[in-house]
PDB file of N, CA and C in Angstrom:
ATOM      1  N   MET A  87     -24.269  -9.701  18.180  1.00 78.00           N
ATOM      2  CA  MET A  87     -24.469  -9.028  16.631  1.00 78.00           C
ATOM      3  C   MET A  87     -23.264  -7.935  17.406  1.00 78.00           C
ATOM      4  N   LYS A  88     -23.800  -7.374  18.485  1.00 83.00           N
ATOM      5  CA  LYS A  88     -23.060  -6.037  18.327  1.00 83.00           C
ATOM      6  C   LYS A  88     -21.555  -6.380  18.954  1.00 83.00           C
ATOM      7  N   ASN A  89     -20.672  -8.143  19.641  1.00 90.00           N
ATOM      8  CA  ASN A  89     -19.668  -8.006  20.224  1.00 90.00           C
ATOM      9  C   ASN A  89     -18.940  -8.700  19.152  1.00 90.00           C
ATOM     10  N   VAL A  90     -18.783  -8.210  17.717  1.00 93.00           N
ATOM     11  CA  VAL A  90     -18.264  -9.586  16.323  1.00 93.00           C
ATOM     12  C   VAL A  90     -17.225  -8.424  16.271  1.00 93.00           C
ATOM     13  N   GLY A  91     -17.452  -7.215  15.500  1.00 93.00           N
ATOM     14  CA  GLY A  91     -16.004  -6.615  15.222  1.00 93.00           C
ATOM     15  C   GLY A  91     -15.063  -7.465  17.037  1.00 93.00           C
ATOM     16  N   ILE A  92     -15.319  -6.528  18.554  1.00 95.00           N
ATOM     17  CA  ILE A  92     -14.937  -7.412  19.055  1.00 95.00           C
ATOM     18  C   ILE A  92     -13.551  -8.381  19.412  1.00 95.00           C
ATOM     19  N   ILE A  93     -14.863  -9.195  18.798  1.00 95.00           N
ATOM     20  CA  ILE A  93     -14.098 -11.114  18.167  1.00 95.00           C
ATOM     21  C   ILE A  93     -13.265 -10.920  17.432  1.00 95.00           C
ATOM     22  N   LEU A  94     -13.312 -10.351  16.446  1.00 95.00           N
ATOM     23  CA  LEU A  94     -12.562  -9.981  14.949  1.00 95.00           C
ATOM     24  C   LEU A  94     -11.086  -9.429  15.813  1.00 95.00           C
ATOM     25  N   ILE A  95     -11.458  -8.884  16.117  1.00 96.00           N
ATOM     26  CA  ILE A  95     -10.083  -8.539  16.490  1.00 96.00           C
ATOM     27  C   ILE A  95      -9.663  -8.989  17.526  1.00 96.00           C
ATOM     28  N   ILE A  96     -10.300  -9.619  18.693  1.00 96.00           N
ATOM     29  CA  ILE A  96      -9.238 -10.645  19.702  1.00 96.00           C
ATOM     30  C   ILE A  96      -8.922 -11.702  18.577  1.00 96.00           C
ATOM     31  N   VAL A  97      -9.847 -12.115  17.713  1.00 95.00           N
ATOM     32  CA  VAL A  97      -8.857 -13.270  16.844  1.00 95.00           C
ATOM     33  C   VAL A  97      -7.936 -13.038  16.181  1.00 95.00           C
ATOM     34  N   GLY A  98      -7.984 -11.332  15.581  1.00 94.00           N
ATOM     35  CA  GLY A  98      -6.413 -11.345  14.887  1.00 94.00           C
ATOM     36  C   GLY A  98      -5.505 -10.860  15.529  1.00 94.00           C
ATOM     37  N   ALA A  99      -5.595 -10.340  16.694  1.00 94.00           N
ATOM     38  CA  ALA A  99      -4.516 -10.189  17.749  1.00 94.00           C
ATOM     39  C   ALA A  99      -3.727 -11.701  18.210  1.00 94.00           C
ATOM     40  N   LEU A 100      -4.428 -12.342  18.288  1.00 92.00           N
ATOM     41  CA  LEU A 100      -4.061 -14.070  19.636  1.00 92.00           C
ATOM     42  C   LEU A 100      -3.306 -14.191  17.503  1.00 92.00           C
ATOM     43  N   MET A 101      -3.765 -14.441  16.722  1.00 89.00           N
ATOM     44  CA  MET A 101      -3.068 -14.950  16.097  1.00 89.00           C
ATOM     45  C   MET A 101      -1.753 -14.276  15.131  1.00 89.00           C
ATOM     46  N   MET A 102      -1.726 -12.795  16.078  1.00 88.00           N
ATOM     47  CA  MET A 102      -0.167 -11.985  15.369  1.00 88.00           C
ATOM     48  C   MET A 102       0.630 -12.803  17.049  1.00 88.00           C
ATOM     49  N   ILE A 103       0.745 -13.274  18.533  1.00 87.00           N
ATOM     50  CA  ILE A 103       0.472 -13.090  18.823  1.00 87.00           C
ATOM     51  C   ILE A 103       0.842 -14.941  19.551  1.00 87.00           C
ATOM     52  N   LEU A 104      -0.184 -16.122  18.132  1.00 85.00           N
ATOM     53  CA  LEU A 104       0.870 -16.833  19.126  1.00 85.00           C
ATOM     54  C   LEU A 104       1.582 -16.795  17.895  1.00 85.00           C
ATOM     55  N   GLY A 105       2.180 -16.387  16.821  1.00 82.00           N
ATOM     56  CA  GLY A 105       2.991 -16.971  15.758  1.00 82.00           C
ATOM     57  C   GLY A 105       4.448 -15.839  16.005  1.00 82.00           C
ATOM     58  N   MET A 106       4.265 -15.242  17.107  1.00 82.00           N
ATOM     59  CA  MET A 106       5.108 -14.555  17.451  1.00 82.00           C
ATOM     60  C   MET A 106       6.064 -15.177  18.354  1.00 82.00           C
ATOM     61  N   LEU A 107       5.584 -16.612  19.556  1.00 80.00           N
ATOM     62  CA  LEU A 107       4.961 -16.889  20.336  1.00 80.00           C
ATOM     63  C   LEU A 107       6.096 -18.064  19.981  1.00 80.00           C
ATOM     64  N   GLY A 108       6.158 -19.170  19.663  1.00 72.00           N
ATOM     65  CA  GLY A 108       6.414 -20.159  18.622  1.00 72.00           C
ATOM     66  C   GLY A 108       7.661 -21.067  18.625  1.00 72.00           C
ATOM     67  N   ASP A 109       9.242 -19.391  18.334  1.00 70.00           N
ATOM     68  CA  ASP A 109      10.377 -19.537  18.782  1.00 70.00           C
ATOM     69  C   ASP A 109      10.506 -19.146  19.905  1.00 70.00           C
ATOM     70  N   PRO A 110       9.996 -19.114  20.785  1.00 73.00           N
ATOM     71  CA  PRO A 110      10.257 -18.488  22.014  1.00 73.00           C
ATOM     72  C   PRO A 110       9.327 -20.142  23.045  1.00 73.00           C
ATOM     73  N   LEU A 111       8.516 -19.910  22.101  1.00 72.00           N
ATOM     74  CA  LEU A 111       8.009 -21.529  23.903  1.00 72.00           C
ATOM     75  C   LEU A 111       8.597 -23.131  22.529  1.00 72.00           C
ATOM     76  N   SER A 112       8.920 -22.817  21.957  1.00 72.00           N
ATOM     77  CA  SER A 112       9.730 -24.104  20.819  1.00 72.00           C
ATOM     78  C   SER A 112       8.693 -24.945  20.562  1.00 72.00           C
ATOM     79  N   ILE A 113       7.598 -24.613  19.715  1.00 70.00           N
ATOM     80  CA  ILE A 113       7.105 -25.063  19.367  1.00 70.00           C
ATOM     81  C   ILE A 113       6.980 -25.306  17.604  1.00 70.00           C
ATOM     82  N   SER A 114       7.689 -25.834  17.068  1.00 70.00           N
ATOM     83  CA  SER A 114       8.229 -26.000  16.084  1.00 70.00           C
ATOM     84  C   SER A 114       6.684 -25.604  15.052  1.00 70.00           C
ATOM     85  N   ALA A 115       5.364 -26.249  14.827  1.00 71.00           N
ATOM     86  CA  ALA A 115       3.957 -25.811  14.436  1.00 71.00           C
ATOM     87  C   ALA A 115       3.869 -23.969  14.078  1.00 71.00           C
ATOM     88  N   LEU A 116       4.246 -23.881  15.361  1.00 71.00           N
ATOM     89  CA  LEU A 116       3.636 -22.290  15.571  1.00 71.00           C
ATOM     90  C   LEU A 116       4.839 -21.030  15.353  1.00 71.00           C
ATOM     91  N   SER A 117       6.091 -21.834  14.725  1.00 70.00           N
ATOM     92  CA  SER A 117       7.486 -20.978  14.572  1.00 70.00           C
ATOM     93  C   SER A 117       7.012 -20.867  13.570  1.00 70.00           C
ATOM     94  N   ASP A 118       7.752 -21.261  12.529  1.00 75.00           N
ATOM     95  CA  ASP A 118       6.892 -20.746  10.901  1.00 75.00           C
ATOM     96  C   ASP A 118       5.997 -19.308  10.941  1.00 75.00           C
ATOM     97  N   LEU A 119       4.688 -19.031  11.565  1.00 76.00           N
ATOM     98  CA  LEU A 119       3.844 -18.567  11.097  1.00 76.00           C
ATOM     99  C   LEU A 119       4.171 -17.088  10.841  1.00 76.00           C
ATOM    100  N   CYS A 120       5.168 -16.280  11.371  1.00 73.00           N
ATOM    101  CA  CYS A 120       5.173 -15.158  11.560  1.00 73.00           C
ATOM    102  C   CYS A 120       6.072 -14.706  10.289  1.00 73.00           C
ATOM    103  N   ASP A 121       6.464 -16.227   9.369  1.00 76.00           N
ATOM    104  CA  ASP A 121       7.071 -15.767   8.680  1.00 76.00           C
ATOM    105  C   ASP A 121       6.812 -15.669   7.164  1.00 76.00           C
ATOM    106  N   PHE A 122       5.222 -15.803   7.214  1.00 80.00           N
ATOM    107  CA  PHE A 122       4.840 -16.489   6.155  1.00 80.00           C
ATOM    108  C   PHE A 122       3.674 -15.128   5.070  1.00 80.00           C
ATOM    109  N   ASN A 123       3.760 -14.046   4.522  1.00 85.00           N
ATOM    110  CA  ASN A 123       3.450 -12.996   4.102  1.00 85.00           C
ATOM    111  C   ASN A 123       2.304 -12.770   4.917  1.00 85.00           C
ATOM    112  N   ALA A 124       1.049 -14.272   4.102  1.00 89.00           N
ATOM    113  CA  ALA A 124      -0.157 -14.238   3.867  1.00 89.00           C
ATOM    114  C   ALA A 124      -1.196 -14.202   6.104  1.00 89.00           C
ATOM    115  N   TYR A 125      -0.022 -15.274   6.559  1.00 88.00           N
ATOM    116  CA  TYR A 125      -0.143 -15.374   7.451  1.00 88.00           C
ATOM    117  C   TYR A 125      -1.260 -13.786   8.079  1.00 88.00           C
ATOM    118  N   THR A 126      -0.455 -12.990   8.267  1.00 88.00           N
ATOM    119  CA  THR A 126       0.532 -11.800   9.137  1.00 88.00           C
ATOM    120  C   THR A 126      -1.035 -11.093   8.399  1.00 88.00           C
ATOM    121  N   LEU A 127      -0.346 -10.847   7.157  1.00 93.00           N
ATOM    122  CA  LEU A 127      -1.777  -9.854   6.597  1.00 93.00           C
ATOM    123  C   LEU A 127      -3.289 -10.391   6.583  1.00 93.00           C
ATOM    124  N   GLY A 128      -3.627 -12.003   6.886  1.00 93.00           N
ATOM    125  CA  GLY A 128      -4.954 -11.869   7.224  1.00 93.00           C
ATOM    126  C   GLY A 128      -4.659 -11.421   8.858  1.00 93.00           C
ATOM    127  N   ALA A 129      -3.893 -11.508   9.608  1.00 92.00           N
ATOM    128  CA  ALA A 129      -3.851 -11.127  10.765  1.00 92.00           C
ATOM    129  C   ALA A 129      -4.868  -9.481  11.422  1.00 92.00           C
ATOM    130  N   PHE A 130      -4.139  -9.013  11.147  1.00 94.00           N
ATOM    131  CA  PHE A 130      -4.060  -7.629  10.534  1.00 94.00           C
ATOM    132  C   PHE A 130      -4.740  -6.799   9.592  1.00 94.00           C
ATOM    133  N   LEU A 131      -5.539  -8.072   9.052  1.00 96.00           N
ATOM    134  CA  LEU A 131      -7.203  -7.267   8.356  1.00 96.00           C
ATOM    135  C   LEU A 131      -8.082  -8.091   8.720  1.00 96.00           C
ATOM    136  N   LEU A 132      -7.896  -9.490   9.815  1.00 95.00           N
ATOM    137  CA  LEU A 132      -9.973  -9.219  10.946  1.00 95.00           C
ATOM    138  C   LEU A 132      -9.069  -8.380  11.904  1.00 95.00           C
ATOM    139  N   CYS A 133      -7.979  -7.755  12.605  1.00 96.00           N
ATOM    140  CA  CYS A 133      -8.541  -6.918  13.209  1.00 96.00           C
ATOM    141  C   CYS A 133      -8.535  -5.053  12.953  1.00 96.00           C
ATOM    142  N   VAL A 134      -8.872  -4.868  11.733  1.00 97.00           N
ATOM    143  CA  VAL A 134      -8.587  -3.095  10.950  1.00 97.00           C
ATOM    144  C   VAL A 134     -10.171  -3.618  10.696  1.00 97.00           C
ATOM    145  N   VAL A 135     -10.361  -5.196   9.702  1.00 96.00           N
ATOM    146  CA  VAL A 135     -11.996  -5.671   9.418  1.00 96.00           C
ATOM    147  C   VAL A 135     -12.559  -5.965  11.051  1.00 96.00           C
ATOM    148  N   GLY A 136     -12.506  -6.281  12.565  1.00 96.00           N
ATOM    149  CA  GLY A 136     -13.267  -6.116  13.192  1.00 96.00           C
ATOM    150  C   GLY A 136     -13.415  -4.865  14.020  1.00 96.00           C
ATOM    151  N   LEU A 137     -12.339  -3.794  13.467  1.00 96.00           N
ATOM    152  CA  LEU A 137     -12.433  -2.239  14.221  1.00 96.00           C
ATOM    153  C   LEU A 137     -13.303  -1.179  12.995  1.00 96.00           C
ATOM    154  N   ILE A 138     -13.326  -2.041  11.823  1.00 96.00           N
ATOM    155  CA  ILE A 138     -14.795  -1.308  11.426  1.00 96.00           C
ATOM    156  C   ILE A 138     -16.509  -1.930  12.116  1.00 96.00           C
ATOM    157  N   VAL A 139     -16.071  -3.333  11.716  1.00 95.00           N
ATOM    158  CA  VAL A 139     -17.429  -3.606  12.024  1.00 95.00           C
ATOM    159  C   VAL A 139     -17.686  -3.068  13.054  1.00 95.00           C
ATOM    160  N   HIS A 140     -17.165  -3.094  14.925  1.00 94.00           N
ATOM    161  CA  HIS A 140     -17.449  -2.152  15.408  1.00 94.00           C
ATOM    162  C   HIS A 140     -18.138  -0.768  15.785  1.00 94.00           C
ATOM    163  N   ILE A 141     -17.359  -0.332  15.186  1.00 94.00           N
ATOM    164  CA  ILE A 141     -17.694   1.028  15.138  1.00 94.00           C
ATOM    165  C   ILE A 141     -19.018   1.443  14.203  1.00 94.00           C
ATOM    166  N   VAL A 142     -19.158   0.554  12.865  1.00 93.00           N
ATOM    167  CA  VAL A 142     -20.591   0.516  12.091  1.00 93.00           C
ATOM    168  C   VAL A 142     -21.380  -0.076  13.133  1.00 93.00           C
ATOM    169  N   VAL A 143     -21.741  -1.701  13.898  1.00 92.00           N
ATOM    170  CA  VAL A 143     -22.436  -1.707  14.140  1.00 92.00           C
ATOM    171  C   VAL A 143     -23.007  -0.385  15.708  1.00 92.00           C
ATOM    172  N   ASN A 144     -21.890   0.039  16.108  1.00 90.00           N
ATOM    173  CA  ASN A 144     -21.765   0.700  17.624  1.00 90.00           C
ATOM    174  C   ASN A 144     -22.939   2.056  17.172  1.00 90.00           C
ATOM    175  N   LYS A 145     -22.540   2.412  16.199  1.00 88.00           N
ATOM    176  CA  LYS A 145     -22.950   4.239  15.560  1.00 88.00           C
ATOM    177  C   LYS A 145     -24.556   3.215  15.357  1.00 88.00           C
ATOM    178  N   LYS A 146     -24.956   1.470  14.400  1.00 80.00           N
ATOM    179  CA  LYS A 146     -26.648   1.645  14.318  1.00 80.00           C
ATOM    180  C   LYS A 146     -26.582   1.518  15.340  1.00 80.00           C
ATOM    181  N   ALA A 147     -26.326   1.176  16.516  1.00 72.00           N
ATOM    182  CA  ALA A 147     -27.391   0.845  17.390  1.00 72.00           C
ATOM    183  C   ALA A 147     -27.866   1.748  18.777  1.00 72.00           C
ATOM    184  N   VAL A 148     -26.828   2.715  18.382  1.00 74.00           N
ATOM    185  CA  VAL A 148     -26.933   3.810  18.819  1.00 74.00           C
ATOM    186  C   VAL A 148     -28.059   5.477  18.470  1.00 74.00           C
ATOM    187  N   GLU A 149     -28.239   4.737  16.792  1.00 66.00           N
ATOM    188  CA  GLU A 149     -29.247   5.534  16.624  1.00 66.00           C
ATOM    189  C   GLU A 149     -30.558   5.139  16.423  1.00 66.00           C
TER     190      GLU A 149
END
């Protein structure tokens, strides 16, 4: 439970990286991902929610 926030941040960052690497790697399934606003917004929200979850969970762990 302590690492859930970090895992969410990593998944969101990997989603952003995969969306941008589609064109240089010539992978057609990934090449259009960065053009979809829902995909980009979802990856961003995963990073933000992961950061918030990490702060809240670790704050409760210290108390």
